mmCIF file of C-alpha atoms in Angstrom:
data_model
loop_
_atom_site.group_PDB
_atom_site.id
_atom_site.type_symbol
_atom_site.label_atom_id
_atom_site.label_comp_id
_atom_site.label_asym_id
_atom_site.label_seq_id
_atom_site.Cartn_x
_atom_site.Cartn_y
_atom_site.Cartn_z
ATOM 1 C CA UNK A 257 84.005 107.188 105.066
ATOM 2 C CA UNK A 258 87.946 105.816 104.837
ATOM 3 C CA UNK A 259 88.382 102.255 103.442
ATOM 4 C CA UNK A 260 91.834 101.469 104.650
ATOM 5 C CA UNK A 261 92.164 98.232 102.722
ATOM 6 C CA UNK A 262 90.968 99.777 99.801
ATOM 7 C CA UNK A 263 94.452 101.118 100.416
ATOM 8 C CA UNK A 264 96.076 98.403 99.801
ATOM 9 C CA UNK A 265 93.746 96.559 96.758
ATOM 10 C CA UNK A 266 95.461 99.908 94.658
ATOM 11 C CA UNK A 267 98.860 98.997 95.378
ATOM 12 C CA UNK A 268 98.406 95.255 94.591
ATOM 13 C CA UNK A 269 96.840 96.730 91.342
ATOM 14 C CA UNK A 270 99.452 98.679 90.576
ATOM 15 C CA UNK A 271 97.954 101.631 91.116
ATOM 16 C CA UNK A 272 99.603 103.200 94.143
ATOM 17 C CA UNK A 273 99.128 107.292 93.525
ATOM 18 C CA UNK A 274 98.900 109.404 96.673
ATOM 19 C CA UNK A 275 95.443 109.854 97.356
ATOM 20 C CA UNK A 276 93.666 113.569 97.941
ATOM 21 C CA UNK A 277 96.210 115.560 95.347
ATOM 22 C CA UNK A 278 95.219 117.188 92.445
ATOM 23 C CA UNK A 279 95.366 113.712 90.269
ATOM 24 C CA UNK A 280 92.551 112.054 92.250
ATOM 25 C CA UNK A 281 90.350 114.629 91.111
ATOM 26 C CA UNK A 282 91.515 113.693 86.733
ATOM 27 C CA UNK A 283 93.657 116.881 87.353
ATOM 28 C CA UNK A 284 96.550 115.870 84.817
ATOM 29 C CA UNK A 285 94.620 113.248 83.139
ATOM 30 C CA UNK A 286 94.452 110.076 85.366
ATOM 31 C CA UNK A 287 92.369 107.817 85.010
ATOM 32 C CA UNK A 288 89.528 106.808 87.412
ATOM 33 C CA UNK A 289 88.444 103.628 88.497
ATOM 34 C CA UNK A 290 85.085 104.370 86.074
ATOM 35 C CA UNK A 291 87.509 104.486 83.152
ATOM 36 C CA UNK A 292 89.201 100.893 83.522
ATOM 37 C CA UNK A 293 86.119 98.445 83.525
ATOM 38 C CA UNK A 294 88.205 95.751 84.841
ATOM 39 C CA UNK A 295 89.327 97.593 87.481
ATOM 40 C CA UNK A 296 85.801 98.701 88.004
ATOM 41 C CA UNK A 297 84.867 95.528 88.437
ATOM 42 C CA UNK A 298 87.311 94.535 90.988
ATOM 43 C CA UNK A 299 86.436 97.809 93.294
ATOM 44 C CA UNK A 300 82.626 96.869 93.077
ATOM 45 C CA UNK A 301 83.571 93.215 94.065
ATOM 46 C CA UNK A 302 85.076 94.694 97.368
ATOM 47 C CA UNK A 303 82.787 96.569 97.991
ATOM 48 C CA UNK A 304 79.957 93.789 97.383
ATOM 49 C CA UNK A 305 81.522 91.629 100.551
ATOM 50 C CA UNK A 306 78.889 93.537 102.980
ATOM 51 C CA UNK A 307 79.902 90.096 105.308
ATOM 52 C CA UNK A 308 78.700 91.187 108.792
ATOM 53 C CA UNK A 309 75.140 92.301 107.339
ATOM 54 C CA UNK A 310 74.809 88.847 104.869
ATOM 55 C CA UNK A 311 75.493 86.742 107.715
ATOM 56 C CA UNK A 312 73.292 89.147 110.035
ATOM 57 C CA UNK A 313 70.792 88.444 107.773
ATOM 58 C CA UNK A 314 71.199 85.122 106.898
ATOM 59 C CA UNK A 315 71.293 84.075 110.812
ATOM 60 C CA UNK A 316 68.290 85.896 110.653
ATOM 61 C CA UNK A 317 66.780 83.639 107.800
ATOM 62 C CA UNK A 318 67.235 86.471 104.920
ATOM 63 C CA UNK A 319 69.721 85.609 102.165
ATOM 64 C CA UNK A 320 70.491 88.851 100.130
ATOM 65 C CA UNK A 321 70.857 88.041 96.932
ATOM 66 C CA UNK A 322 71.782 91.669 95.292
ATOM 67 C CA UNK A 323 68.123 92.975 94.371
ATOM 68 C CA UNK A 324 65.472 95.285 95.645
ATOM 69 C CA UNK A 325 63.369 93.108 97.199
ATOM 70 C CA UNK A 326 66.030 92.147 99.396
ATOM 71 C CA UNK A 327 65.819 95.277 100.528
ATOM 72 C CA UNK A 328 62.325 95.811 101.494
ATOM 73 C CA UNK A 329 63.095 92.706 103.620
ATOM 74 C CA UNK A 330 66.044 94.121 105.278
ATOM 75 C CA UNK A 331 63.796 97.558 105.878
ATOM 76 C CA UNK A 332 61.717 94.548 108.536
ATOM 77 C CA UNK A 333 64.637 93.357 109.890
ATOM 78 C CA UNK A 334 64.207 93.779 113.850
ATOM 79 C CA UNK A 335 67.392 96.193 114.759
ATOM 80 C CA UNK A 336 68.578 94.843 117.525
ATOM 81 C CA UNK A 337 72.051 95.755 116.291
ATOM 82 C CA UNK A 338 71.098 99.439 117.910
ATOM 83 C CA UNK A 339 71.504 97.295 121.213
ATOM 84 C CA UNK A 340 75.669 97.143 120.755
ATOM 85 C CA UNK A 341 77.008 100.983 119.915
ATOM 86 C CA UNK A 342 80.333 98.950 118.337
ATOM 87 C CA UNK A 343 78.686 96.683 115.562
ATOM 88 C CA UNK A 344 76.027 99.973 114.999
ATOM 89 C CA UNK A 345 78.153 101.310 113.150
ATOM 90 C CA UNK A 346 79.809 98.329 111.554
ATOM 91 C CA UNK A 347 75.480 97.143 110.445
ATOM 92 C CA UNK A 348 75.040 100.566 108.848
ATOM 93 C CA UNK A 349 78.666 101.054 106.359
ATOM 94 C CA UNK A 350 77.440 97.357 105.456
ATOM 95 C CA UNK A 351 73.705 98.100 104.486
ATOM 96 C CA UNK A 352 74.561 101.416 102.361
ATOM 97 C CA UNK A 353 77.314 99.312 100.849
ATOM 98 C CA UNK A 354 74.715 95.914 100.459
ATOM 99 C CA UNK A 355 72.363 99.219 98.892
ATOM 100 C CA UNK A 356 75.282 100.774 96.703
ATOM 101 C CA UNK A 357 75.120 97.239 95.023
ATOM 102 C CA UNK A 358 71.951 96.656 94.700
ATOM 103 C CA UNK A 359 71.353 100.084 92.850
ATOM 104 C CA UNK A 360 74.281 99.679 90.796
ATOM 105 C CA UNK A 361 73.678 96.294 89.664
ATOM 106 C CA UNK A 362 69.917 96.799 89.480
ATOM 107 C CA UNK A 363 70.025 100.369 87.657
ATOM 108 C CA UNK A 364 71.371 100.890 84.377
ATOM 109 C CA UNK A 365 73.954 103.894 84.736
ATOM 110 C CA UNK A 366 75.083 103.658 87.524
ATOM 111 C CA UNK A 367 78.405 102.621 89.113
ATOM 112 C CA UNK A 368 80.007 102.519 91.951
ATOM 113 C CA UNK A 369 82.696 106.001 92.058
ATOM 114 C CA UNK A 370 85.119 106.301 94.762
ATOM 115 C CA UNK A 371 85.950 110.161 96.062
ATOM 116 C CA UNK A 372 89.779 111.370 97.118
ATOM 117 C CA UNK A 373 90.435 109.612 99.893
ATOM 118 C CA UNK A 374 88.766 106.659 99.457
ATOM 119 C CA UNK A 375 84.696 107.506 100.061
ATOM 120 C CA UNK A 376 82.323 105.101 97.731
ATOM 121 C CA UNK A 377 79.325 106.696 96.021
ATOM 122 C CA UNK A 378 77.203 106.031 93.630
ATOM 123 C CA UNK A 379 76.771 107.935 90.506
ATOM 124 C CA UNK A 380 73.855 107.609 88.854
ATOM 125 C CA UNK A 381 73.333 107.985 85.111
ATOM 126 C CA UNK A 382 72.297 111.530 85.421
ATOM 127 C CA UNK A 383 75.007 112.382 87.384
ATOM 128 C CA UNK A 384 73.545 112.813 90.404
ATOM 129 C CA UNK A 385 75.890 110.841 93.419
ATOM 130 C CA UNK A 386 73.686 108.964 95.946
ATOM 131 C CA UNK A 387 75.948 108.987 99.622
ATOM 132 C CA UNK A 388 74.547 105.349 100.246
ATOM 133 C CA UNK A 389 77.286 104.848 103.394
ATOM 134 C CA UNK A 390 75.450 107.964 104.881
ATOM 135 C CA UNK A 391 72.044 106.526 103.840
ATOM 136 C CA UNK A 392 72.737 102.750 105.848
ATOM 137 C CA UNK A 393 74.318 104.703 108.290
ATOM 138 C CA UNK A 394 71.405 106.760 108.850
ATOM 139 C CA UNK A 395 69.184 103.357 108.957
ATOM 140 C CA UNK A 396 70.773 101.823 111.373
ATOM 141 C CA UNK A 397 71.407 103.845 113.541
ATOM 142 C CA UNK A 398 67.290 105.286 113.196
ATOM 143 C CA UNK A 399 65.215 103.384 110.637
ATOM 144 C CA UNK A 400 65.135 105.871 108.124
ATOM 145 C CA UNK A 401 65.220 106.588 105.483
ATOM 146 C CA UNK A 402 63.624 103.008 104.219
ATOM 147 C CA UNK A 403 67.037 101.246 101.986
ATOM 148 C CA UNK A 404 64.367 100.733 99.753
ATOM 149 C CA UNK A 405 62.561 104.365 99.779
ATOM 150 C CA UNK A 406 66.740 104.774 99.001
ATOM 151 C CA UNK A 407 66.655 102.337 96.583
ATOM 152 C CA UNK A 408 63.196 103.433 94.784
ATOM 153 C CA UNK A 409 64.766 107.313 94.345
ATOM 154 C CA UNK A 410 67.755 105.786 92.768
ATOM 155 C CA UNK A 411 65.522 103.950 90.092
ATOM 156 C CA UNK A 412 63.199 107.114 89.135
ATOM 157 C CA UNK A 413 65.889 109.354 88.613
#
């Protein structure tokens, strides 16, 4: 998923290289967010906002505290967002980013990785990458896989 505001963030932080070219994959010695702890922390903070999901959950009495238990609680919410085809993809995107946030904050060695084009994934210490946004969209649309299940699989790896 392309995240247009990430390009603005990159420009503000001195990284205005074009995306999608050879340097985006590391050819030519480019440094990625995973090589710069300050930049990685800023990206993690940006991706952890998930404002729509946090507001929606708060209205239903659930505070999202970036823990695995909160993923299980999200799995139990009534999926009222499915009634609004415009809101559903936004909730799904936020759910995926929230899932990624919980994994990055609680699974040792997990970190965000931004693919060329701005697509965020979580890379585990094993090197496996999890498409958390896709998982969040599937969860929002169909209820499966459950967010807590995706987390459990990541934590086992």
